[in-house]
PDB file of C-alpha atoms in Angstrom:
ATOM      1  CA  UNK W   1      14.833-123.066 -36.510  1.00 65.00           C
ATOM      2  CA  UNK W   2      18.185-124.038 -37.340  1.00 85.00           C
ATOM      3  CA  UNK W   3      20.616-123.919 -34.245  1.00 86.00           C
ATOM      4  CA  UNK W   4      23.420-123.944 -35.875  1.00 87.00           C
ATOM      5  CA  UNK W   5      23.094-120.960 -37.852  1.00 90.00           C
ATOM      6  CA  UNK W   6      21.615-119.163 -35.387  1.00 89.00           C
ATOM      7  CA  UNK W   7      25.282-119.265 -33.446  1.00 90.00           C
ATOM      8  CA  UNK W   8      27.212-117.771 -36.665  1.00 91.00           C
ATOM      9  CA  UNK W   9      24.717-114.905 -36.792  1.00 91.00           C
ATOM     10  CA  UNK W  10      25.466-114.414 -33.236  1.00 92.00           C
ATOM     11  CA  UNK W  11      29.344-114.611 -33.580  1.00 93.00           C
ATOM     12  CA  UNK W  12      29.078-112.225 -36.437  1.00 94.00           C
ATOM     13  CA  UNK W  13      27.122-109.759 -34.551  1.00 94.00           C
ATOM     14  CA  UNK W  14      29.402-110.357 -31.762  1.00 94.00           C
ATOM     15  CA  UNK W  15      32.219-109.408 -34.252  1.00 95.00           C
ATOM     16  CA  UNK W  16      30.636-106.067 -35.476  1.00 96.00           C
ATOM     17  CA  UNK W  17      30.094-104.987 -31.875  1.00 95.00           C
ATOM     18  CA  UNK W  18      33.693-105.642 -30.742  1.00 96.00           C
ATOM     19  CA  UNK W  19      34.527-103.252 -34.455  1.00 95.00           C
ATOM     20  CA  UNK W  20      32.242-100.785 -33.671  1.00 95.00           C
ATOM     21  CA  UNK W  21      33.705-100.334 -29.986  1.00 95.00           C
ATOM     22  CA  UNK W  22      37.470-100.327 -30.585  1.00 94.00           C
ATOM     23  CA  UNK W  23      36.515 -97.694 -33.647  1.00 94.00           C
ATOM     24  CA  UNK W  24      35.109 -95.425 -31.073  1.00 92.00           C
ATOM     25  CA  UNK W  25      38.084 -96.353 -28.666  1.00 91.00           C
ATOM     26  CA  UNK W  26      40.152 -95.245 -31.151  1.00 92.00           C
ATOM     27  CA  UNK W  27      38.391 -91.822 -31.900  1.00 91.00           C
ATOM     28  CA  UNK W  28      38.371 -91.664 -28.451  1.00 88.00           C
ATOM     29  CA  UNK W  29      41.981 -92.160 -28.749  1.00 88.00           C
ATOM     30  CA  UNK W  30      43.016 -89.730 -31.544  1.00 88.00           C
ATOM     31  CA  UNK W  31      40.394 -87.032 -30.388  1.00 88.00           C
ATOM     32  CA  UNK W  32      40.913 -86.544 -26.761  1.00 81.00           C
ATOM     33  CA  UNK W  33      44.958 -87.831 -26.478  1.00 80.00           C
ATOM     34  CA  UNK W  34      43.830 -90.536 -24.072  1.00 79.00           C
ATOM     35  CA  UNK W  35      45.988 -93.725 -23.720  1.00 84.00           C
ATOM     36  CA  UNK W  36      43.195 -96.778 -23.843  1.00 84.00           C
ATOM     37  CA  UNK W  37      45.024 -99.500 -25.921  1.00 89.00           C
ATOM     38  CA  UNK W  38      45.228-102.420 -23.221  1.00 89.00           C
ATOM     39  CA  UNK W  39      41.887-101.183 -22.012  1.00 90.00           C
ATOM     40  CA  UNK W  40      40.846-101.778 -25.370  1.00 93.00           C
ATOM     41  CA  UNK W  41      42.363-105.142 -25.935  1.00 94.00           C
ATOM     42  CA  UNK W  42      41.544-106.619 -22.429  1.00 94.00           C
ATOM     43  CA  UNK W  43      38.047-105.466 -23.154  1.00 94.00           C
ATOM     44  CA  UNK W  44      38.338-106.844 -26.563  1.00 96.00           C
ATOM     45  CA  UNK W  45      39.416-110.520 -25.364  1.00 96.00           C
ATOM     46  CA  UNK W  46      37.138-110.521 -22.716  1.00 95.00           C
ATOM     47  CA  UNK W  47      34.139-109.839 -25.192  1.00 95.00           C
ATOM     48  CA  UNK W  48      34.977-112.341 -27.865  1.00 94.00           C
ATOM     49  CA  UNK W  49      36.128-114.809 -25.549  1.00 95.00           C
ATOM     50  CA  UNK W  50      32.809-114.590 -23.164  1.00 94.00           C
ATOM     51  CA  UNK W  51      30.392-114.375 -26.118  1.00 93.00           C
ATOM     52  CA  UNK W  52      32.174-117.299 -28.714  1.00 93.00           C
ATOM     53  CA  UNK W  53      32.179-119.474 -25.312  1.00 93.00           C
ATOM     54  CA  UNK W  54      28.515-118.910 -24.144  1.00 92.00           C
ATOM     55  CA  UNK W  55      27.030-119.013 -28.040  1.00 92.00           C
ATOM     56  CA  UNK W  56      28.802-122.226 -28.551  1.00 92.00           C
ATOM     57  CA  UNK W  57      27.771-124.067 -25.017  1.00 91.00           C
ATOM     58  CA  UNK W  58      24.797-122.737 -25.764  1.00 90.00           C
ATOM     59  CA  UNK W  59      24.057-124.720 -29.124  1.00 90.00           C
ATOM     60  CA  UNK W  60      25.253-127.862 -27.088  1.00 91.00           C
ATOM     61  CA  UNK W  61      22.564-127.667 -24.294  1.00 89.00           C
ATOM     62  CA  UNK W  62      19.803-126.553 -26.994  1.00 86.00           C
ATOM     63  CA  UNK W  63      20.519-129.171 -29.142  1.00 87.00           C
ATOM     64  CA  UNK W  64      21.026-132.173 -26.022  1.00 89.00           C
ATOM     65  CA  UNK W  65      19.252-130.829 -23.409  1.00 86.00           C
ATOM     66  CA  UNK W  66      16.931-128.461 -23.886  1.00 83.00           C
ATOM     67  CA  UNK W  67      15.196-128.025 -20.726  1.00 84.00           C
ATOM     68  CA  UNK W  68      17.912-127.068 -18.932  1.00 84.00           C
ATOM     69  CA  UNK W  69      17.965-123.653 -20.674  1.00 83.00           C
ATOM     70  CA  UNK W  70      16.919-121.434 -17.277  1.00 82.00           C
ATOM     71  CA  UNK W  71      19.477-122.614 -15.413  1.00 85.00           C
ATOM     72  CA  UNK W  72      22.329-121.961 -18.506  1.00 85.00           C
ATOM     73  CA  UNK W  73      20.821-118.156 -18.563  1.00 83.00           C
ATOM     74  CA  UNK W  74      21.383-117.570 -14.932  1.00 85.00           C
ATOM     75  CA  UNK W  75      25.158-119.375 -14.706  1.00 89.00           C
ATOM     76  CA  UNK W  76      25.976-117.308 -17.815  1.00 90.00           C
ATOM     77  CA  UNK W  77      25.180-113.707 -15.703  1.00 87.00           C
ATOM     78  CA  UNK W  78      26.644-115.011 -12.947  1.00 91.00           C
ATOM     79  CA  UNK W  79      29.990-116.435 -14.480  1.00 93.00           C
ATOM     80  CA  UNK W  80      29.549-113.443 -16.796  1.00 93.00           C
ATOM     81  CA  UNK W  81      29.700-111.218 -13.546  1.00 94.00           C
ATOM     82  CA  UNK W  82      32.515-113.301 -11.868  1.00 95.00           C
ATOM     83  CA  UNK W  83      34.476-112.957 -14.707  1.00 94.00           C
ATOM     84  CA  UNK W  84      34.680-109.488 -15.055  1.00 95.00           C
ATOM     85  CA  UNK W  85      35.654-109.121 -11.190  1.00 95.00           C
ATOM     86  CA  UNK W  86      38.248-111.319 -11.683  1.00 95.00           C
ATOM     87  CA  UNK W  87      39.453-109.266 -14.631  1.00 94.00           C
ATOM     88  CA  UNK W  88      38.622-106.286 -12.995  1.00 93.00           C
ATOM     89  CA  UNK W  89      40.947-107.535  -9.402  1.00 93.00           C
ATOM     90  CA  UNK W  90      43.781-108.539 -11.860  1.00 92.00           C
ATOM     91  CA  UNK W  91      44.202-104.834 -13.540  1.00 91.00           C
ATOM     92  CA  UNK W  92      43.761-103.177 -10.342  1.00 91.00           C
ATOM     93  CA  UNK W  93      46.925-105.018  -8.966  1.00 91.00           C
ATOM     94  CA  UNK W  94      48.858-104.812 -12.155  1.00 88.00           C
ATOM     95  CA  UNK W  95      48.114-101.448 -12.973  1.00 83.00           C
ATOM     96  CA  UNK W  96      47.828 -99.818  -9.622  1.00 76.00           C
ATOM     97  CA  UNK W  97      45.174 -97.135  -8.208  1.00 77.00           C
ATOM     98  CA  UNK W  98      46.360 -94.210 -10.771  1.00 75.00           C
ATOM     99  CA  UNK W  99      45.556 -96.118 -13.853  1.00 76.00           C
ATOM    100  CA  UNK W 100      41.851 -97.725 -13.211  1.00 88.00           C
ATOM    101  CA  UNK W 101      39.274 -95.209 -13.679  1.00 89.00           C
ATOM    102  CA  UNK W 102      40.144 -95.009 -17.584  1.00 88.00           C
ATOM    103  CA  UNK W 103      40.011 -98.739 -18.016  1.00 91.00           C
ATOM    104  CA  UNK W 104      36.801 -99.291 -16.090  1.00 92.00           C
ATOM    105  CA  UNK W 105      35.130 -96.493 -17.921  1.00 91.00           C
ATOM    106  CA  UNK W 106      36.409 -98.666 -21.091  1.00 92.00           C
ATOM    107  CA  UNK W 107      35.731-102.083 -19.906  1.00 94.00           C
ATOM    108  CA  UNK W 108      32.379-101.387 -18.617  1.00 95.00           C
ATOM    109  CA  UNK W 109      31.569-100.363 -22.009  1.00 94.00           C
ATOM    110  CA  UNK W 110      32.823-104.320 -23.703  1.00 95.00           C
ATOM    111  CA  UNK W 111      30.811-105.218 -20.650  1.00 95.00           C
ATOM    112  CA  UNK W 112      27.461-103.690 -21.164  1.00 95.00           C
ATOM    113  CA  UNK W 113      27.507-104.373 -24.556  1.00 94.00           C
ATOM    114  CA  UNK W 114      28.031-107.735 -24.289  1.00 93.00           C
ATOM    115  CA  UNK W 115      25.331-107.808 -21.901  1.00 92.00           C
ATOM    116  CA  UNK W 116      22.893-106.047 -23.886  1.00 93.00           C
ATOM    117  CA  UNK W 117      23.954-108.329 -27.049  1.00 92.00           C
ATOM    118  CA  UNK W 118      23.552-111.063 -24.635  1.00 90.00           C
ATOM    119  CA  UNK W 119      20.365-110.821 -23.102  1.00 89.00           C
ATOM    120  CA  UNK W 120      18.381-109.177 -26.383  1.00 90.00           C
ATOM    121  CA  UNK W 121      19.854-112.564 -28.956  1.00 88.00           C
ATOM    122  CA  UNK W 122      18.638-115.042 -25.928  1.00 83.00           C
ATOM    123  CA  UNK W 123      15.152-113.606 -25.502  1.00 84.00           C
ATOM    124  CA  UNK W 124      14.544-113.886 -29.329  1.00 84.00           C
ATOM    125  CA  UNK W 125      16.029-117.323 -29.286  1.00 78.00           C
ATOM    126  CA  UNK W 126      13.849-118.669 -26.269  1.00 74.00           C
ATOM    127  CA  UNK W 127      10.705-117.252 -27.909  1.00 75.00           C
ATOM    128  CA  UNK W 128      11.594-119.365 -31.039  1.00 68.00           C
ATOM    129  CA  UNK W 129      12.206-122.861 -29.278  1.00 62.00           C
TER     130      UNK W 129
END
């Protein structure tokens, strides 16, 4: 199985899942009037940046050190989960009470998915090595 390769199929799957969401934020957008752009691009960043990151460290400890694979699966949820807190906290004191609802509703959605993506690519992957 080639490694390598294996991380550019997941960055370009990564890349049609971050589409596919910000098309139905914006049809969310244009059909119900709601306001979800920096939901949409937090959300956004915090997808591509999380996924390119964990796909590439990834290839590094399956190439150099392969049996340490468990433990990179379980600090991945848990900075995963840390991460989105922390981006979570952030908007909450920039934005204020008023404005969270509609951009948890919208970054839970970058967040699942990525977690789905996530944990479905990685199961494949550690039946193949």
């Amino acid at each position: 199985m080639n490694i390598t390769k294996q991380c550019i199929n997941f960055i370009v799957e990564s890349l049609f899942l971050v589409t596919s969401i910000n098309l139905g934020c914006y049809f969310a957008m244009q059909l119900g009037g709601y306001d979800l752009l920096a939901a949409q691009i937090v959300g956004t960043l915090f997808f591509l940046v999380f996924e390119i990151t964990t796909v590439l460290v990834w290839r590094w400890v399956a190439l150099k050190h392969r049996n340490m694979l468990p433990s990179f699966f379980t600090g991945v949820s848990g900075f995963r989960f840390l991460g989105a807190l922390l981006v979570m906290s952030v908007w909450y004191l920039v934005a204020g009470k008023e404005n969270i609802m509609v951009f948890l509703i919208v970054f839970f959605v970058f967040y699942f998915v990525s977690l789905i993506h996530h944990s479905i690519f990685f199961s494949r992957m550690s039946k193949r090595l």
